[in-house]
Amino acid sequence: FPIIRAQNSPDFVPDAKFYKVEAILRPWRIQQVSSALLKMGIRGVTVLDVRGFGAQGGLTERQAGSEFSEDTFVAKVKMEIVVSKDQVEGVITKIIEEARTGEIGDGKIFLTPISDVIRVRTGERGEKAERMMGGHADLSSALSTS
Ligand code: ATP
Ligand code: GLN
């Protein structure tokens, strides 16, 4: 049963039509990231102000000690973007391009399969709900038919 074995393996990636790209980034890079995403037709984005610690540790960019306490959480912004599977790599590449400084604390991206998307206004589900007017799919089909 190769499928069952794959599901049991630790690096199994569930296949889905949609994925959530969750990016934890430097707050002062968010504007740059979101306008680049908008330019490529990514119109549905949720942002949350968060605080965290990673390798960056304390509040300053270069802190000798690696100690941390609650008052050394660094302010970050989490962007959540649900996109169709074929748009995932493009979105990730764009986020890295726009958010990267090369210094510790640039952030991290997590990828999660999404079971369904439901548009509250219409009750649409799946692809109909995930597609947005003038969104990435619209832009690329307009390009290929013109
Ligand atoms: P409608 O056509 O009814 O306006 P919509 O699909 O444009 O629906 P909104 O109701 O405008 O969606 O979305 C509400 C909020 O949901 C947005 O402000 C955003 O925070 C979040 N959101 C919508 N789509 C996505 C998405 N694909 N990924 C992440 N967040 C999203
Ligand atoms: N995949 C959607 C579309 O092509 C856009 C999704 C999004 O903007 N997050 O219309």
Coordinates of N, CA and C and ligand atoms in Angstrom, one line a residue:
F1 N 0.8 -1.2 0.0 CA 0.0 0.0 0.0 C 0.9 1.3 0.0
P2 N 1.4 1.6 -1.2 CA 2.3 2.8 -1.2 C 1.7 4.1 -0.7
I3 N 0.5 4.3 -1.0 CA -0.2 5.6 -0.6 C -0.2 5.7 0.9
I4 N -0.6 4.6 1.6 CA -0.7 4.6 3.0 C 0.7 4.8 3.7
R5 N 1.7 4.1 3.1 CA 3.0 4.3 3.6 C 3.5 5.7 3.4
A6 N 3.1 6.3 2.3 CA 3.6 7.7 2.1 C 2.9 8.6 3.1
Q7 N 1.7 8.4 3.5 CA 1.0 9.2 4.5 C 1.6 9.1 5.8
N8 N 2.2 7.9 6.1 CA 2.8 7.6 7.4 C 4.2 8.2 7.5
S9 N 4.8 8.5 6.3 CA 6.2 9.0 6.4 C 6.2 10.4 6.9
P10 N 7.3 10.8 7.6 CA 7.3 12.1 8.2 C 7.4 13.2 7.2
D11 N 7.8 13.0 6.0 CA 7.9 14.1 5.1 C 6.8 14.0 4.0
F12 N 5.7 13.3 4.4 CA 4.5 13.3 3.5 C 3.9 14.7 3.4
V13 N 3.6 15.2 2.2 CA 3.0 16.5 2.0 C 1.6 16.2 1.5
P14 N 0.5 16.5 2.3 CA -0.8 16.2 1.8 C -1.1 17.1 0.6
D15 N -1.7 16.4 -0.4 CA -2.0 17.2 -1.7 C -3.3 17.9 -1.5
A16 N -3.4 19.1 -1.9 CA -4.6 19.9 -1.8 C -4.7 20.9 -3.0
K17 N -5.9 21.4 -3.2 CA -6.1 22.4 -4.3 C -5.6 23.7 -3.8
F18 N -5.6 24.0 -2.5 CA -5.3 25.3 -2.0 C -4.3 25.1 -0.8
Y19 N -3.4 26.1 -0.7 CA -2.5 26.1 0.4 C -2.5 27.5 1.1
K20 N -2.2 27.5 2.4 CA -1.9 28.7 3.1 C -0.4 29.0 3.2
V21 N 0.0 30.1 2.7 CA 1.4 30.5 2.8 C 1.4 31.5 4.0
E22 N 2.1 31.1 5.0 CA 2.1 31.9 6.3 C 3.6 32.4 6.4
A23 N 3.7 33.7 6.3 CA 5.1 34.3 6.3 C 5.2 35.2 7.5
I24 N 6.2 35.0 8.4 CA 6.5 35.9 9.5 C 7.7 36.7 9.1
L25 N 7.4 38.0 9.0 CA 8.4 38.9 8.4 C 8.7 40.2 9.2
R26 N 9.7 40.9 8.8 CA 10.0 42.2 9.5 C 8.9 43.2 9.1
P27 N 8.3 43.8 10.2 CA 7.2 44.8 9.9 C 7.5 45.8 8.9
W28 N 8.7 46.3 8.8 CA 9.0 47.4 7.9 C 9.2 47.0 6.5
R29 N 9.1 45.6 6.2 CA 9.2 45.1 4.9 C 7.8 44.8 4.3
I30 N 6.8 44.8 5.1 CA 5.4 44.4 4.8 C 4.9 45.1 3.6
Q31 N 5.0 46.5 3.6 CA 4.5 47.3 2.5 C 5.1 46.9 1.2
Q32 N 6.4 46.7 1.2 CA 7.1 46.3 0.0 C 6.6 44.9 -0.5
V33 N 6.4 44.0 0.4 CA 6.0 42.6 0.1 C 4.6 42.7 -0.5
S34 N 3.7 43.4 0.2 CA 2.3 43.3 -0.2 C 2.0 44.0 -1.5
S35 N 2.8 45.1 -1.8 CA 2.6 45.8 -3.1 C 3.1 44.9 -4.2
A36 N 4.2 44.2 -4.0 CA 4.7 43.3 -5.0 C 3.7 42.1 -5.2
L37 N 3.1 41.6 -4.2 CA 2.1 40.6 -4.3 C 0.9 41.1 -5.1
L38 N 0.5 42.3 -4.8 CA -0.7 42.9 -5.4 C -0.4 43.0 -6.9
K39 N 0.8 43.4 -7.3 CA 1.2 43.6 -8.7 C 1.1 42.3 -9.4
M40 N 1.3 41.1 -8.7 CA 1.2 39.9 -9.4 C -0.2 39.3 -9.3
G41 N -1.2 40.0 -8.8 CA -2.6 39.6 -8.8 C -3.0 38.9 -7.5
I42 N -2.1 39.0 -6.5 CA -2.5 38.4 -5.2 C -3.2 39.4 -4.4
R43 N -4.6 39.3 -4.3 CA -5.4 40.3 -3.7 C -6.0 40.0 -2.3
G44 N -6.0 38.7 -2.0 CA -6.4 38.3 -0.7 C -5.3 38.0 0.2
V45 N -5.1 38.9 1.2 CA -4.0 38.8 2.1 C -4.5 39.2 3.5
T46 N -4.2 38.4 4.5 CA -4.5 38.8 5.9 C -3.2 39.0 6.7
V47 N -3.1 40.1 7.4 CA -1.9 40.4 8.2 C -2.2 40.5 9.7
L48 N -1.3 40.0 10.5 CA -1.5 40.0 11.9 C -0.2 40.5 12.5
D49 N -0.3 41.4 13.5 CA 0.8 41.9 14.3 C 1.1 40.8 15.3
V50 N 2.3 40.3 15.3 CA 2.7 39.2 16.2 C 4.1 39.6 16.9
R51 N 4.4 38.8 17.9 CA 5.7 39.0 18.5 C 6.3 37.6 18.7
G52 N 7.6 37.5 18.4 CA 8.2 36.2 18.6 C 9.7 36.2 18.8
F53 N 10.2 35.0 19.0 CA 11.7 34.9 19.0 C 12.2 33.8 18.2
G54 N 13.3 34.0 17.5 CA 13.9 32.9 16.8 C 15.4 33.1 17.0
A55 N 16.2 32.9 16.0 CA 17.6 33.0 16.1 C 18.0 34.5 16.5
Q56 N 17.1 35.4 16.0 CA 17.4 36.8 16.3 C 17.4 37.1 17.8
G57 N 16.6 36.4 18.5 CA 16.6 36.5 20.0 C 16.0 37.9 20.4
G58 N 16.9 38.7 20.9 CA 16.5 40.0 21.6 C 16.0 41.0 20.6
L59 N 15.8 42.2 21.1 CA 15.3 43.3 20.3 C 16.3 43.9 19.3
T60 N 17.5 43.8 19.6 CA 18.5 44.4 18.7 C 18.9 43.4 17.6
E61 N 19.4 43.9 16.5 CA 19.8 43.0 15.4 C 21.0 42.1 15.8
R62 N 22.0 42.7 16.5 CA 23.1 41.9 16.9 C 23.3 42.0 18.4
Q63 N 22.9 40.9 19.0 CA 23.0 40.9 20.5 C 23.9 39.7 20.8
A64 N 24.9 40.0 21.6 CA 25.9 38.9 21.9 C 25.3 37.7 22.6
G65 N 24.6 38.0 23.6 CA 24.0 36.8 24.4 C 22.9 36.2 23.6
S66 N 22.6 34.9 23.9 CA 21.5 34.3 23.2 C 20.3 34.1 24.2
E67 N 20.5 34.7 25.4 CA 19.4 34.6 26.4 C 18.2 35.4 25.9
F68 N 17.0 34.8 26.2 CA 15.8 35.6 25.9 C 14.8 35.5 27.1
S69 N 14.0 36.5 27.2 CA 13.0 36.5 28.2 C 11.8 37.1 27.5
E70 N 10.6 37.2 28.2 CA 9.4 37.7 27.6 C 9.5 39.1 27.0
D71 N 10.4 39.9 27.6 CA 10.5 41.3 27.1 C 11.4 41.4 26.0
T72 N 12.0 40.3 25.4 CA 12.8 40.4 24.3 C 12.2 39.8 23.0
F73 N 10.9 39.5 23.1 CA 10.2 39.1 21.9 C 10.3 40.3 20.9
V74 N 10.5 39.9 19.6 CA 10.6 40.9 18.6 C 9.3 41.1 17.8
A75 N 9.0 42.3 17.6 CA 7.7 42.6 16.8 C 7.9 42.1 15.4
K76 N 6.9 41.3 14.9 CA 6.9 40.8 13.5 C 5.5 41.0 13.0
V77 N 5.4 40.8 11.7 CA 4.1 40.7 11.1 C 3.9 39.4 10.4
K78 N 2.8 38.8 10.6 CA 2.5 37.5 10.0 C 1.5 37.8 8.8
M79 N 1.9 37.4 7.6 CA 1.0 37.5 6.5 C 0.4 36.1 6.2
E80 N -0.9 36.0 6.0 CA -1.5 34.7 5.6 C -2.1 34.9 4.3
I81 N -1.7 34.0 3.3 CA -2.2 34.1 2.0 C -2.6 32.8 1.5
V82 N -3.9 32.6 1.2 CA -4.4 31.3 0.7 C -4.4 31.5 -0.8
V83 N -3.8 30.5 -1.5 CA -3.7 30.6 -3.0 C -3.9 29.1 -3.5
S84 N -4.2 29.1 -4.8 CA -4.3 27.7 -5.4 C -2.9 27.2 -5.6
K85 N -2.9 25.9 -5.7 CA -1.6 25.1 -5.6 C -0.5 25.7 -6.6
D86 N -1.0 26.0 -7.8 CA -0.1 26.4 -8.9 C 0.5 27.8 -8.6
Q87 N 0.0 28.5 -7.6 CA 0.5 29.9 -7.3 C 1.4 29.9 -6.1
V88 N 1.5 28.8 -5.5 CA 2.3 28.7 -4.2 C 3.8 29.1 -4.4
E89 N 4.4 28.5 -5.4 CA 5.9 28.7 -5.5 C 6.2 30.2 -5.9
G90 N 5.3 30.7 -6.8 CA 5.5 32.1 -7.2 C 5.3 33.1 -6.0
V91 N 4.4 32.8 -5.2 CA 4.2 33.7 -4.0 C 5.4 33.6 -3.1
I92 N 5.8 32.4 -2.8 CA 7.0 32.2 -1.9 C 8.2 32.9 -2.5
T93 N 8.5 32.7 -3.7 CA 9.6 33.4 -4.4 C 9.5 34.9 -4.2
K94 N 8.4 35.4 -4.5 CA 8.2 36.9 -4.4 C 8.4 37.4 -3.0
I95 N 7.9 36.7 -2.0 CA 8.0 37.1 -0.6 C 9.5 37.1 -0.2
I96 N 10.2 36.1 -0.6 CA 11.7 36.0 -0.3 C 12.4 37.2 -1.0
E97 N 12.1 37.4 -2.2 CA 12.7 38.6 -3.0 C 12.5 39.9 -2.3
E98 N 11.3 40.1 -1.8 CA 11.0 41.4 -1.2 C 11.3 41.6 0.3
A99 N 11.4 40.4 1.0 CA 11.5 40.5 2.4 C 13.0 40.3 2.9
R100 N 13.8 39.7 2.0 CA 15.1 39.3 2.5 C 16.1 40.4 2.6
T101 N 16.8 40.5 3.8 CA 17.9 41.4 3.9 C 19.2 40.6 4.0
G102 N 19.1 39.4 4.3 CA 20.3 38.5 4.5 C 20.8 38.5 6.0
E103 N 20.2 39.4 6.8 CA 20.6 39.4 8.2 C 19.7 38.5 9.0
I104 N 20.1 38.0 10.2 CA 19.3 37.2 11.0 C 18.0 38.0 11.4
G105 N 16.9 37.3 11.3 CA 15.6 37.9 11.7 C 14.8 38.2 10.5
D106 N 15.2 37.7 9.3 CA 14.4 38.0 8.1 C 13.0 37.3 8.1
G107 N 13.0 36.2 8.9 CA 11.7 35.5 9.0 C 11.6 34.1 8.5
K108 N 10.4 33.6 8.5 CA 10.2 32.2 8.1 C 8.9 32.1 7.4
I109 N 8.7 31.1 6.5 CA 7.5 30.8 5.8 C 7.0 29.4 6.1
F110 N 5.8 29.3 6.4 CA 5.2 27.9 6.6 C 4.1 27.7 5.6
L111 N 4.0 26.4 5.2 CA 3.0 26.1 4.1 C 2.1 25.0 4.7
T112 N 0.8 25.3 4.5 CA -0.2 24.4 5.0 C -1.3 24.1 4.0
P113 N -1.7 22.8 3.8 CA -2.8 22.5 2.9 C -4.1 23.0 3.4
I114 N -4.9 23.5 2.6 CA -6.2 24.0 3.0 C -7.3 23.1 2.4
S115 N -8.3 22.7 3.2 CA -9.3 21.8 2.8 C -10.4 22.4 1.9
D116 N -10.7 23.7 2.2 CA -11.8 24.3 1.4 C -11.8 25.8 1.7
V117 N -12.3 26.5 0.8 CA -12.5 28.0 0.9 C -14.0 28.3 0.7
I118 N -14.5 29.1 1.5 CA -16.0 29.4 1.4 C -16.1 30.9 1.5
R119 N -16.8 31.5 0.4 CA -17.0 32.9 0.4 C -18.3 33.2 1.1
V120 N -18.2 34.0 2.2 CA -19.4 34.2 3.0 C -20.5 34.9 2.2
R121 N -20.2 35.9 1.4 CA -21.2 36.7 0.7 C -22.1 35.8 -0.2
T122 N -21.5 34.8 -0.8 CA -22.2 34.0 -1.9 C -22.4 32.6 -1.5
G123 N -21.7 32.1 -0.5 CA -21.8 30.7 -0.1 C -21.0 29.8 -1.1
E124 N -20.3 30.4 -2.1 CA -19.4 29.6 -3.0 C -18.4 28.9 -2.2
R125 N -18.0 27.7 -2.8 CA -16.9 26.9 -2.2 C -15.8 26.6 -3.2
G126 N -14.7 26.2 -2.7 CA -13.6 25.7 -3.5 C -13.1 26.7 -4.5
E127 N -12.8 26.3 -5.7 CA -12.2 27.2 -6.7 C -12.9 28.5 -6.9
K128 N -14.3 28.4 -6.9 CA -15.1 29.6 -7.1 C -14.9 30.6 -6.0
A129 N -14.7 30.1 -4.8 CA -14.5 31.0 -3.7 C -13.1 31.5 -3.6
E130 N -12.2 30.8 -4.0 CA -10.8 31.2 -3.9 C -10.4 32.2 -4.9
R131 N -10.9 32.0 -6.1 CA -10.7 33.0 -7.2 C -11.2 34.4 -6.9
M132 N -10.4 35.3 -7.2 CA -10.8 36.7 -7.0 C -10.8 37.5 -8.3
M133 N -11.8 38.4 -8.5 CA -11.9 39.1 -9.7 C -10.6 40.0 -9.9
G134 N -10.0 39.9 -11.0 CA -8.7 40.6 -11.3 C -7.5 39.9 -10.5
G135 N -7.8 38.7 -10.0 CA -6.7 38.0 -9.3 C -5.7 37.4 -10.2
H136 N -4.8 36.7 -9.6 CA -3.6 36.1 -10.4 C -4.1 35.3 -11.6
A137 N -5.1 34.4 -11.3 CA -5.6 33.5 -12.4 C -6.1 34.3 -13.6
D138 N -6.9 35.4 -13.2 CA -7.5 36.3 -14.2 C -6.3 37.0 -15.0
L139 N -5.4 37.5 -14.3 CA -4.3 38.2 -15.0 C -3.5 37.3 -15.9
S140 N -3.2 36.0 -15.5 CA -2.4 35.1 -16.4 C -3.3 34.6 -17.6
S141 N -4.6 34.5 -17.4 CA -5.4 34.0 -18.5 C -5.6 35.2 -19.5
A142 N -5.6 36.4 -19.0 CA -5.7 37.6 -19.9 C -4.4 37.7 -20.7
L143 N -3.3 37.5 -20.1 CA -2.0 37.5 -20.8 C -1.9 36.5 -21.9
S144 N -2.4 35.3 -21.6 CA -2.2 34.2 -22.6 C -3.3 34.3 -23.7
T145 N -4.3 35.1 -23.5 CA -5.3 35.2 -24.6 C -5.2 36.5 -25.4
S146 N -4.3 37.4 -25.0 CA -4.1 38.6 -25.7 C -2.9 38.6 -26.6
Ligands
ATP1 P1 -16.3 39.4 -1.7 O1 -16.3 39.0 -3.1 O2 -17.6 38.9 -1.0 O3 -15.9 40.8 -1.3 P2 -13.7 38.4 -1.1 O4 -13.3 37.0 -1.6 O5 -13.2 39.6 -1.8 O6 -15.3 38.4 -1.0 P3 -13.5 39.6 1.4 O7 -14.8 39.4 2.1 O8 -13.2 40.9 0.8 O9 -13.2 38.4 0.3 O10 -12.3 39.2 2.4 C1 -12.3 39.5 3.7 C2 -11.0 39.3 4.4 O11 -10.6 38.0 4.2 C3 -9.9 40.1 3.7 O12 -9.8 41.4 4.2 C4 -8.7 39.3 4.0 O13 -8.2 39.6 5.3 C5 -9.2 37.9 4.1 N1 -8.9 37.1 2.8 C6 -9.7 37.0 1.7 N2 -9.1 36.2 0.8 C7 -8.0 35.8 1.4 C8 -7.0 34.9 0.9 N3 -7.0 34.3 -0.3 N4 -5.9 34.7 1.7 C9 -5.8 35.3 2.9 N5 -6.7 36.1 3.4 C10 -7.8 36.4 2.6
GLN2 N1 -5.8 32.4 -6.5 C1 -6.6 33.6 -6.5 C2 -6.8 34.1 -8.0 O1 -6.1 33.6 -8.8 C3 -5.9 34.7 -5.8 C4 -5.7 34.3 -4.3 C5 -5.3 35.5 -3.5 O2 -5.3 36.6 -4.0 N2 -4.8 35.2 -2.3 O3 -7.7 34.8 -8.2

